[in-house]
Coordinates of C-alpha atoms and ligand atoms in Angstrom, one line a residue:
M1 CA 46.7 152.2 100.9
A2 CA 47.9 155.8 100.4
V3 CA 50.3 154.8 97.6
L4 CA 50.2 157.3 94.8
S5 CA 46.6 158.4 95.6
P6 CA 46.0 162.0 96.4
R7 CA 46.0 162.7 100.1
A8 CA 45.4 165.6 102.4
S9 CA 48.6 167.1 103.6
R10 CA 49.0 168.1 107.2
P11 CA 49.8 171.8 107.3
D12 CA 53.3 172.6 108.4
S13 CA 54.4 169.4 110.1
P14 CA 58.0 169.4 111.3
V15 CA 60.5 167.3 109.3
P16 CA 62.0 164.5 111.4
A17 CA 65.8 164.2 111.4
A18 CA 67.5 160.9 110.5
P19 CA 69.2 159.4 113.6
G20 CA 73.0 158.7 113.7
A21 CA 74.3 162.2 112.7
L22 CA 77.9 162.7 114.0
P23 CA 79.2 166.0 115.3
L24 CA 80.5 168.2 112.4
L25 CA 80.3 165.4 109.8
G26 CA 76.6 164.7 110.2
H27 CA 75.6 161.7 108.0
S28 CA 78.6 162.2 105.6
L29 CA 80.5 159.1 106.8
A30 CA 77.5 156.8 106.6
L31 CA 76.7 158.0 103.1
L32 CA 80.3 157.7 101.9
R33 CA 80.7 154.2 103.3
D34 CA 77.5 152.7 101.9
P35 CA 74.6 155.0 101.2
L36 CA 72.1 152.2 100.3
P37 CA 71.3 150.8 103.8
L38 CA 70.9 154.4 105.1
L39 CA 68.5 155.3 102.3
L40 CA 66.4 152.2 102.9
S41 CA 66.1 153.0 106.6
L42 CA 64.7 156.6 106.0
P43 CA 61.0 155.8 105.3
G44 CA 61.0 154.4 108.9
H45 CA 61.5 157.9 110.2
G46 CA 59.0 159.9 108.0
E47 CA 57.7 160.8 104.6
V48 CA 60.4 163.5 104.3
V49 CA 63.5 163.1 106.4
R50 CA 66.3 165.7 107.2
L51 CA 69.9 164.6 106.9
R52 CA 73.0 166.5 107.8
L53 CA 76.2 166.9 105.8
G54 CA 79.2 168.9 107.0
G55 CA 77.9 171.7 104.8
G56 CA 74.3 171.8 105.8
D57 CA 71.0 169.9 105.9
F58 CA 69.3 168.2 103.0
Y59 CA 65.9 166.6 102.7
A60 CA 65.2 163.1 101.4
V61 CA 61.7 162.4 100.0
C62 CA 60.6 158.9 101.0
T63 CA 57.2 158.3 99.5
P64 CA 56.1 157.8 95.8
E65 CA 53.3 160.5 96.2
L66 CA 55.7 163.2 97.4
T67 CA 58.4 162.2 94.9
H68 CA 55.7 162.6 92.2
E69 CA 54.8 166.0 93.7
L70 CA 58.5 167.0 93.7
L71 CA 59.1 166.1 90.1
H72 CA 56.0 167.7 88.8
D73 CA 56.6 171.1 90.4
P74 CA 59.8 172.2 88.6
R75 CA 59.2 175.9 89.4
T76 CA 59.4 175.3 93.2
F77 CA 61.8 172.3 93.0
D78 CA 64.2 173.2 90.3
K79 CA 67.4 171.5 89.0
G80 CA 70.1 172.1 91.6
G81 CA 71.2 170.7 94.9
F82 CA 74.5 168.9 95.4
F83 CA 74.2 166.3 92.5
F84 CA 73.6 169.0 89.8
D85 CA 76.0 171.4 91.4
R86 CA 78.8 168.8 91.0
L87 CA 77.6 167.9 87.5
R88 CA 77.8 171.5 86.4
E89 CA 81.5 171.6 87.3
L90 CA 82.1 169.3 84.4
T91 CA 79.3 169.9 82.0
G92 CA 78.2 173.5 82.7
N93 CA 74.7 174.5 81.8
N94 CA 73.2 171.8 79.7
V95 CA 69.8 170.3 79.1
A96 CA 70.0 168.1 82.2
S97 CA 71.4 170.7 84.6
C98 CA 69.9 174.0 83.4
P99 CA 67.2 175.8 85.4
H100 CA 63.5 175.3 84.5
A101 CA 63.3 178.7 82.8
E102 CA 65.8 177.6 80.2
H103 CA 64.8 174.0 79.9
A104 CA 62.1 174.0 77.2
A105 CA 64.5 175.8 74.7
Q106 CA 67.4 173.5 75.6
R107 CA 65.3 170.4 75.3
R108 CA 63.9 171.5 71.9
R109 CA 67.5 171.6 70.5
V110 CA 68.4 168.0 71.5
Q111 CA 65.0 166.4 71.1
P112 CA 65.3 165.7 67.3
M113 CA 68.2 163.3 68.0
F114 CA 65.9 161.1 70.0
R115 CA 63.0 160.8 67.6
R116 CA 61.6 157.3 67.2
D117 CA 62.2 157.3 63.4
R118 CA 66.0 157.6 64.1
M119 CA 66.0 154.4 66.2
P120 CA 66.4 151.8 63.3
G121 CA 69.6 153.7 62.2
Y122 CA 70.9 153.8 65.8
G123 CA 70.0 150.1 66.1
R124 CA 72.5 149.2 63.3
T125 CA 75.3 151.1 65.1
I126 CA 74.4 149.5 68.4
V127 CA 74.6 146.0 67.0
E128 CA 78.0 146.8 65.4
Q129 CA 79.3 148.2 68.7
A130 CA 78.2 145.1 70.5
A131 CA 79.8 142.8 67.9
A132 CA 83.1 144.8 68.1
V133 CA 83.4 143.9 71.8
T134 CA 81.8 140.5 72.0
D135 CA 83.5 139.1 68.8
G136 CA 86.5 138.8 71.1
W137 CA 84.7 136.5 73.5
R138 CA 85.6 132.8 73.5
A139 CA 83.6 129.8 74.7
G140 CA 84.6 128.3 77.9
T141 CA 86.2 131.5 79.2
V142 CA 85.1 133.9 81.9
V143 CA 84.4 137.6 81.0
E144 CA 84.5 140.7 83.2
V145 CA 81.1 141.8 82.2
F146 CA 80.9 145.5 83.3
P147 CA 84.1 146.8 81.6
D148 CA 82.9 145.2 78.3
M149 CA 79.4 146.7 78.7
L150 CA 81.1 150.1 79.3
R151 CA 83.0 149.7 76.0
I152 CA 79.7 149.1 74.2
G153 CA 77.9 151.9 76.1
A154 CA 80.6 154.4 75.4
G155 CA 80.9 153.3 71.7
C156 CA 77.1 153.8 71.3
A157 CA 77.1 157.1 73.1
A158 CA 80.0 158.4 71.0
A159 CA 78.2 157.4 67.8
L160 CA 75.0 159.2 68.9
V161 CA 76.9 162.3 70.0
F162 CA 79.7 162.7 67.5
G163 CA 78.6 160.3 64.7
A164 CA 82.1 158.9 65.0
A165 CA 84.0 156.5 67.2
F166 CA 86.8 157.3 69.6
G167 CA 90.1 155.5 68.7
P168 CA 90.8 152.5 71.0
E169 CA 93.1 154.5 73.3
A170 CA 90.9 157.5 73.6
L171 CA 87.9 155.2 74.2
E172 CA 89.6 153.4 77.1
R173 CA 90.8 156.7 78.6
T174 CA 87.4 158.4 78.2
I175 CA 85.6 155.4 79.8
S176 CA 88.0 155.5 82.8
D177 CA 87.6 159.2 83.1
I178 CA 83.8 159.1 83.0
T179 CA 83.7 156.4 85.6
R180 CA 86.1 158.2 87.9
Y181 CA 84.4 161.5 87.4
V182 CA 80.9 160.2 88.2
E183 CA 82.3 158.4 91.2
G184 CA 84.0 161.7 92.3
I185 CA 80.6 163.5 92.0
F186 CA 79.1 161.1 94.5
T187 CA 82.0 161.3 96.9
R188 CA 82.0 165.1 96.7
M189 CA 78.3 165.4 97.2
F190 CA 78.6 163.9 100.7
L191 CA 81.8 165.7 101.7
P192 CA 81.8 169.0 103.7
P193 CA 82.4 171.6 100.9
V194 CA 85.6 172.9 102.5
L195 CA 87.2 169.5 102.0
T196 CA 86.5 169.6 98.2
R197 CA 88.3 172.9 97.8
I198 CA 91.6 172.3 99.4
P199 CA 94.5 170.9 97.2
L200 CA 94.3 167.3 98.4
P201 CA 95.6 164.7 95.9
A202 CA 92.0 163.4 95.3
N203 CA 90.8 166.9 94.5
R204 CA 93.7 167.4 92.1
R205 CA 92.9 164.1 90.3
Y206 CA 89.2 165.1 90.0
E207 CA 90.2 168.4 88.4
Q208 CA 92.7 166.6 86.0
V209 CA 90.0 164.2 85.0
R210 CA 87.5 167.1 84.4
K211 CA 90.0 168.9 82.2
R212 CA 90.9 165.7 80.2
L213 CA 87.2 164.8 79.6
R214 CA 86.4 168.3 78.3
H215 CA 89.6 168.2 76.2
A216 CA 88.6 164.9 74.6
V217 CA 85.2 166.3 73.7
S218 CA 86.7 169.5 72.3
E219 CA 89.1 167.4 70.1
M220 CA 86.1 165.6 68.7
V221 CA 84.4 168.9 67.9
D222 CA 87.5 170.2 66.2
G223 CA 87.9 167.0 64.2
H224 CA 84.2 167.4 63.1
R225 CA 84.9 171.0 62.1
R226 CA 88.0 170.1 60.2
A227 CA 86.0 167.5 58.3
G228 CA 83.8 170.4 57.1
H229 CA 80.6 169.5 59.0
P230 CA 79.5 166.4 57.1
V231 CA 75.8 166.1 57.4
G232 CA 75.3 163.1 59.8
G233 CA 72.7 161.8 62.1
D234 CA 74.6 162.8 65.2
L235 CA 73.9 165.4 67.9
L236 CA 77.0 167.5 67.1
T237 CA 75.9 168.0 63.5
A238 CA 72.3 168.8 64.6
L239 CA 73.5 171.4 67.1
M240 CA 75.8 173.0 64.6
E241 CA 73.2 173.1 62.0
A242 CA 70.6 174.6 64.4
D243 CA 73.1 177.3 65.4
P244 CA 75.8 177.9 62.7
A245 CA 77.7 180.1 65.1
A246 CA 78.0 177.2 67.5
D247 CA 81.7 176.7 66.8
G248 CA 82.4 180.4 67.6
P249 CA 84.4 180.9 70.9
D250 CA 81.3 181.7 73.1
S251 CA 78.8 179.1 72.0
R252 CA 81.6 176.5 71.6
T253 CA 81.7 176.2 75.3
G254 CA 77.9 175.5 75.3
L255 CA 78.4 172.9 72.6
V256 CA 81.1 171.1 74.7
D257 CA 78.8 171.3 77.8
Q258 CA 75.9 169.7 76.0
L259 CA 78.0 167.0 74.3
T260 CA 80.0 166.1 77.4
L261 CA 76.7 165.6 79.3
M262 CA 75.3 163.3 76.6
L263 CA 78.4 161.2 76.5
M264 CA 78.3 160.8 80.3
A265 CA 74.6 160.3 80.5
G266 CA 74.7 157.6 77.8
T267 CA 77.7 155.5 78.9
E268 CA 77.4 154.0 82.4
S269 CA 73.6 154.0 82.6
T270 CA 73.1 151.5 79.8
A271 CA 76.2 149.5 80.6
T272 CA 75.0 148.8 84.2
T273 CA 71.5 148.0 83.0
V274 CA 72.7 145.3 80.5
A275 CA 75.3 144.0 83.0
W276 CA 72.7 143.6 85.7
A277 CA 70.3 141.9 83.3
L278 CA 73.0 139.4 82.4
H279 CA 73.7 138.8 86.1
E280 CA 70.1 138.0 86.9
L281 CA 69.7 135.7 83.8
A282 CA 72.9 133.9 84.7
R283 CA 71.4 133.2 88.2
D284 CA 68.2 131.9 86.7
P285 CA 69.0 129.4 83.9
G286 CA 65.3 128.7 83.3
L287 CA 64.5 132.4 82.7
Q288 CA 67.6 132.7 80.5
R289 CA 66.4 129.7 78.4
R290 CA 62.9 131.3 78.0
V291 CA 64.5 134.6 76.9
Q292 CA 66.7 132.7 74.4
H293 CA 63.7 130.8 73.1
E294 CA 62.0 134.1 72.4
L295 CA 65.1 135.5 70.7
D296 CA 65.3 132.3 68.5
A297 CA 61.7 132.6 67.6
V298 CA 61.8 136.3 66.7
I299 CA 65.3 136.8 65.4
G300 CA 66.4 133.3 64.4
P301 CA 69.8 133.3 62.7
E302 CA 69.5 136.9 61.6
T303 CA 71.3 139.9 63.0
P304 CA 69.1 141.7 65.6
V305 CA 67.5 144.9 64.3
H306 CA 65.3 147.5 65.8
A307 CA 62.1 146.0 64.2
H308 CA 62.6 142.9 66.3
I309 CA 62.3 144.7 69.6
E310 CA 58.5 145.1 69.7
H311 CA 58.2 141.3 69.4
L312 CA 60.6 140.6 72.3
E313 CA 57.9 140.7 75.1
L314 CA 59.8 138.7 77.8
T315 CA 63.1 140.4 77.0
G316 CA 61.3 143.7 77.5
R317 CA 59.9 142.7 80.9
V318 CA 63.4 141.5 81.9
L319 CA 64.7 144.9 81.2
T320 CA 61.9 146.7 83.0
E321 CA 62.5 144.5 86.1
T322 CA 66.3 145.2 85.8
L323 CA 65.6 149.0 85.7
R324 CA 63.3 148.5 88.8
K325 CA 65.8 146.6 90.9
Y326 CA 68.9 148.4 89.6
P327 CA 68.0 151.9 88.5
A328 CA 71.3 153.4 87.3
A329 CA 70.5 156.9 88.6
W330 CA 69.8 155.9 92.2
L331 CA 69.9 159.4 93.8
L332 CA 69.1 162.8 92.3
S333 CA 68.7 166.2 93.7
R334 CA 66.6 169.4 93.4
V335 CA 66.8 172.8 95.1
A336 CA 63.8 174.6 96.7
T337 CA 63.5 177.9 94.9
K338 CA 61.4 179.4 97.7
D339 CA 60.1 178.4 101.1
A340 CA 57.8 175.5 100.2
L341 CA 55.6 172.8 101.7
L342 CA 56.0 169.2 100.5
G343 CA 53.1 167.1 101.8
G344 CA 52.8 169.6 104.6
H345 CA 56.5 169.5 105.5
R346 CA 58.3 172.8 105.4
I347 CA 61.3 173.0 103.1
P348 CA 63.3 176.2 103.4
A349 CA 64.3 178.2 100.3
G350 CA 67.7 177.1 99.0
A351 CA 67.6 173.6 100.6
A352 CA 68.6 170.6 98.6
V353 CA 65.9 167.9 98.3
V354 CA 66.8 164.4 97.1
F355 CA 64.8 161.5 95.7
S356 CA 65.9 158.0 95.0
P357 CA 64.5 155.6 92.3
Y358 CA 66.4 152.9 94.2
L359 CA 64.4 153.5 97.4
Q360 CA 61.1 154.0 95.6
H361 CA 61.5 150.7 93.6
R362 CA 61.8 148.8 96.9
H363 CA 58.5 150.0 98.2
A364 CA 57.1 146.7 99.5
E365 CA 53.4 147.6 99.1
L366 CA 53.9 148.4 95.4
F367 CA 56.6 145.7 94.7
P368 CA 56.1 142.8 97.1
D369 CA 59.3 141.0 98.0
P370 CA 61.3 143.8 96.3
E371 CA 64.7 142.0 96.3
R372 CA 63.2 139.2 94.2
F373 CA 63.9 139.6 90.5
D374 CA 60.6 138.9 88.9
P375 CA 59.8 140.0 85.3
G376 CA 56.3 138.4 86.0
R377 CA 55.4 141.6 87.9
W378 CA 55.2 143.4 84.5
L379 CA 52.8 141.0 82.8
P380 CA 49.8 143.0 81.6
G381 CA 47.3 141.4 84.0
E382 CA 49.7 141.7 87.0
S383 CA 51.1 145.2 86.8
L384 CA 48.9 147.8 88.3
P385 CA 48.8 151.4 87.0
M386 CA 50.3 152.6 90.4
M387 CA 53.2 150.3 90.0
R388 CA 53.9 151.8 86.5
K389 CA 53.5 155.3 87.9
A390 CA 56.0 154.5 90.8
L391 CA 58.5 153.1 88.4
I392 CA 60.9 156.0 87.7
P393 CA 64.3 154.7 86.4
F394 CA 64.1 157.5 83.9
G395 CA 62.7 160.1 86.3
S396 CA 59.3 161.8 85.7
G397 CA 57.8 165.1 84.6
T398 CA 59.4 167.6 82.3
R399 CA 62.9 166.5 83.2
K400 CA 62.3 162.9 82.4
C401 CA 65.3 161.3 80.6
A402 CA 65.6 162.5 77.0
G403 CA 67.5 159.3 76.0
D404 CA 65.0 156.8 77.4
T405 CA 63.9 155.3 74.0
F406 CA 67.5 155.2 72.9
A407 CA 68.6 153.5 76.1
L408 CA 65.9 150.9 75.9
T409 CA 66.7 150.3 72.2
E410 CA 70.4 149.9 73.1
S411 CA 69.8 147.6 76.1
A412 CA 67.4 145.3 74.2
L413 CA 69.7 145.0 71.1
V414 CA 72.9 144.5 73.1
L415 CA 71.2 141.8 75.3
A416 CA 69.8 140.2 72.1
S417 CA 73.2 140.3 70.4
I418 CA 74.8 138.5 73.3
L419 CA 72.1 135.9 74.2
T420 CA 71.5 134.8 70.6
R421 CA 75.2 133.6 70.6
W422 CA 76.0 132.9 74.2
S423 CA 74.7 131.4 77.4
V424 CA 76.1 133.0 80.5
H425 CA 76.5 131.3 83.9
P426 CA 77.9 132.4 87.3
V427 CA 81.5 131.7 88.2
P428 CA 81.6 129.5 91.3
G429 CA 83.0 131.4 94.3
S430 CA 82.7 134.9 92.8
Q431 CA 80.7 137.6 94.6
V432 CA 78.8 140.4 93.1
R433 CA 78.3 143.6 95.1
L434 CA 75.7 146.3 94.5
A435 CA 78.0 149.3 94.6
A436 CA 76.5 152.7 94.7
Y437 CA 79.2 154.7 92.9
G438 CA 78.1 156.9 90.0
A439 CA 75.6 154.4 88.7
L440 CA 74.6 151.2 90.7
Q441 CA 77.5 149.0 89.6
P442 CA 77.7 145.2 89.7
E443 CA 81.1 145.1 91.3
G444 CA 83.0 141.8 90.7
L445 CA 80.6 140.5 88.1
R446 CA 82.3 137.8 86.1
L447 CA 80.4 135.3 84.0
G448 CA 81.3 132.1 82.2
L449 CA 80.4 131.7 78.5
T450 CA 79.0 128.8 76.6
A451 CA 78.6 129.1 72.8
R452 CA 75.0 128.6 71.7
C453 CA 75.2 128.2 67.9
P454 CA 77.8 127.1 65.4
G455 CA 78.4 130.7 64.5
A456 CA 79.9 131.4 68.0
H457 CA 83.6 131.3 68.4
G458 CA 85.0 128.5 70.5
Ligands
HEM501 C1 69.3 153.0 81.3 C2 69.8 154.1 80.9 C3 69.4 155.5 81.5 C4 68.9 155.8 82.7 C5 68.5 154.8 83.8 C6 68.7 157.2 82.7 C7 68.1 157.9 83.8 C8 67.9 159.3 83.7 C9 67.2 160.0 84.8 C10 66.6 159.4 86.1 C11 67.0 161.3 84.4 C12 66.3 162.4 85.1 C13 67.2 163.1 86.0 C14 66.4 164.1 87.0 O1 65.2 164.0 87.1 O2 67.1 164.9 87.6 C15 67.7 161.4 83.1 C16 67.8 162.6 82.4 C17 68.5 162.7 81.2 N1 69.1 161.6 80.5 FE1 69.0 159.7 81.0 N2 69.2 157.7 81.5 C18 69.6 156.7 80.8 C19 70.2 156.8 79.5 C20 70.4 158.0 78.8 C21 71.0 158.1 77.5 C22 71.5 156.9 76.7 C23 71.0 159.4 77.2 C24 71.6 160.1 76.0 C25 72.6 159.7 75.3 C26 70.4 160.1 78.3 C27 70.3 161.5 78.3 C28 69.6 162.2 79.3 C29 69.4 163.6 79.3 C30 69.8 164.5 78.2 C31 68.7 163.9 80.5 C32 68.2 165.3 80.9 C33 66.7 165.5 80.5 C34 66.1 166.8 80.8 O3 66.4 167.4 81.9 O4 65.4 167.3 79.9 N3 70.1 159.2 79.3 N4 68.2 160.2 82.7

């Protein structure tokens, strides 16, 4: 098995083209309609496969070995390509989108926010945010899970980024704008560039959303400044303290870029993760009971806190398996900075190269029966080092997610806050669709609620 073991590359082998390209539009329509089946078909054509969009070719990397090579050579395969080009339209040059040459300095500035010793404090905020939303739930009713998880995700991200909450109206508007913008990024990635520049209603709406989002973040920065920079545990305070001129006209733009990115990166990603975990647990009542048994044994009647997480072994495996099956960031891009060989395949300078955690996590040799949700894969005796290496929901290499520990803390505490009080079950007749918009969304996910303990409303 060649999986993730070093292999000799064949020099200069041609890159096969994916079949089904239409004249002018290439694979744009197939990608816009439903990109997931097309992605899953690509390894059948080669290790690296060329696809066509109206605006030019791009290259999809289809093996774990070559994805590893791509992510661990940031000088040759730098941030760029159509995903990051679209992201920069909203968030400018930030830690996630900046070129390799600027990355170490950008990362140093934000890294202190994600130190492990900050997690217990964030944990308290996360549990408050979860309660603010789920206190409104009632036994015997049905909840639209994803919108509620988005409220919690955006509340947690705002607390991390600004040290303050959005008001209820601003929160709803920001959530709607973030989801629409991220959706827009994916649509525009696959459209011929000329169509994204003409004044169609969809393009005008995208631009309005972009302006509104940046305005919302600017308002938060101004509010912070008016309050006289209170020393807080948030990113905005940390960035302003690191660079006292950061609210001057020039660096203020950089500040808004960084904060907008963090708000976006932290909202949908964790919301989809917890929503998918609840979906799988609702479908498997036995597994749900075992998770609740663990929560009862570790947390009991107390409020969940960060210190509980290390003892929630099964809950942790449920989240790992959720991130395998439903990696929020399902497609990401790089740009070749020079003519390059990837596993012997020629990639021309300037070409976009994409990789997909969604595709990689369905590699049947590494993850047998990949559509089966099985936290047992991650039992210490079961999981092989190469499975762990191929698991890339947070990416890999120097550009690996800066918020991974925060995201796992948030997901575990939100799940614990819900399942200590509620059991969830599927609603007969309702259909859940895996929708590849911005993140992989559980479209149509509705769950019935049963109260678990006398403290639950009902
Ligand atoms: C389950 C939740 C999350 C998932 C699945 C996720 C996934 C990812 C992935 C795959 C990357 C790498 C992108 C690439 O290689 O091009 C990334 C980068 C990043 N993420 Fe996350 N993320 C999550 C949550 C968060 C949160 C909560 C934050 C912060 C509030 C965050 C902040 C970032 C930042 C700043 C980067 C850029 C890192 C760099 O280039 O140095 N993420 N994320």
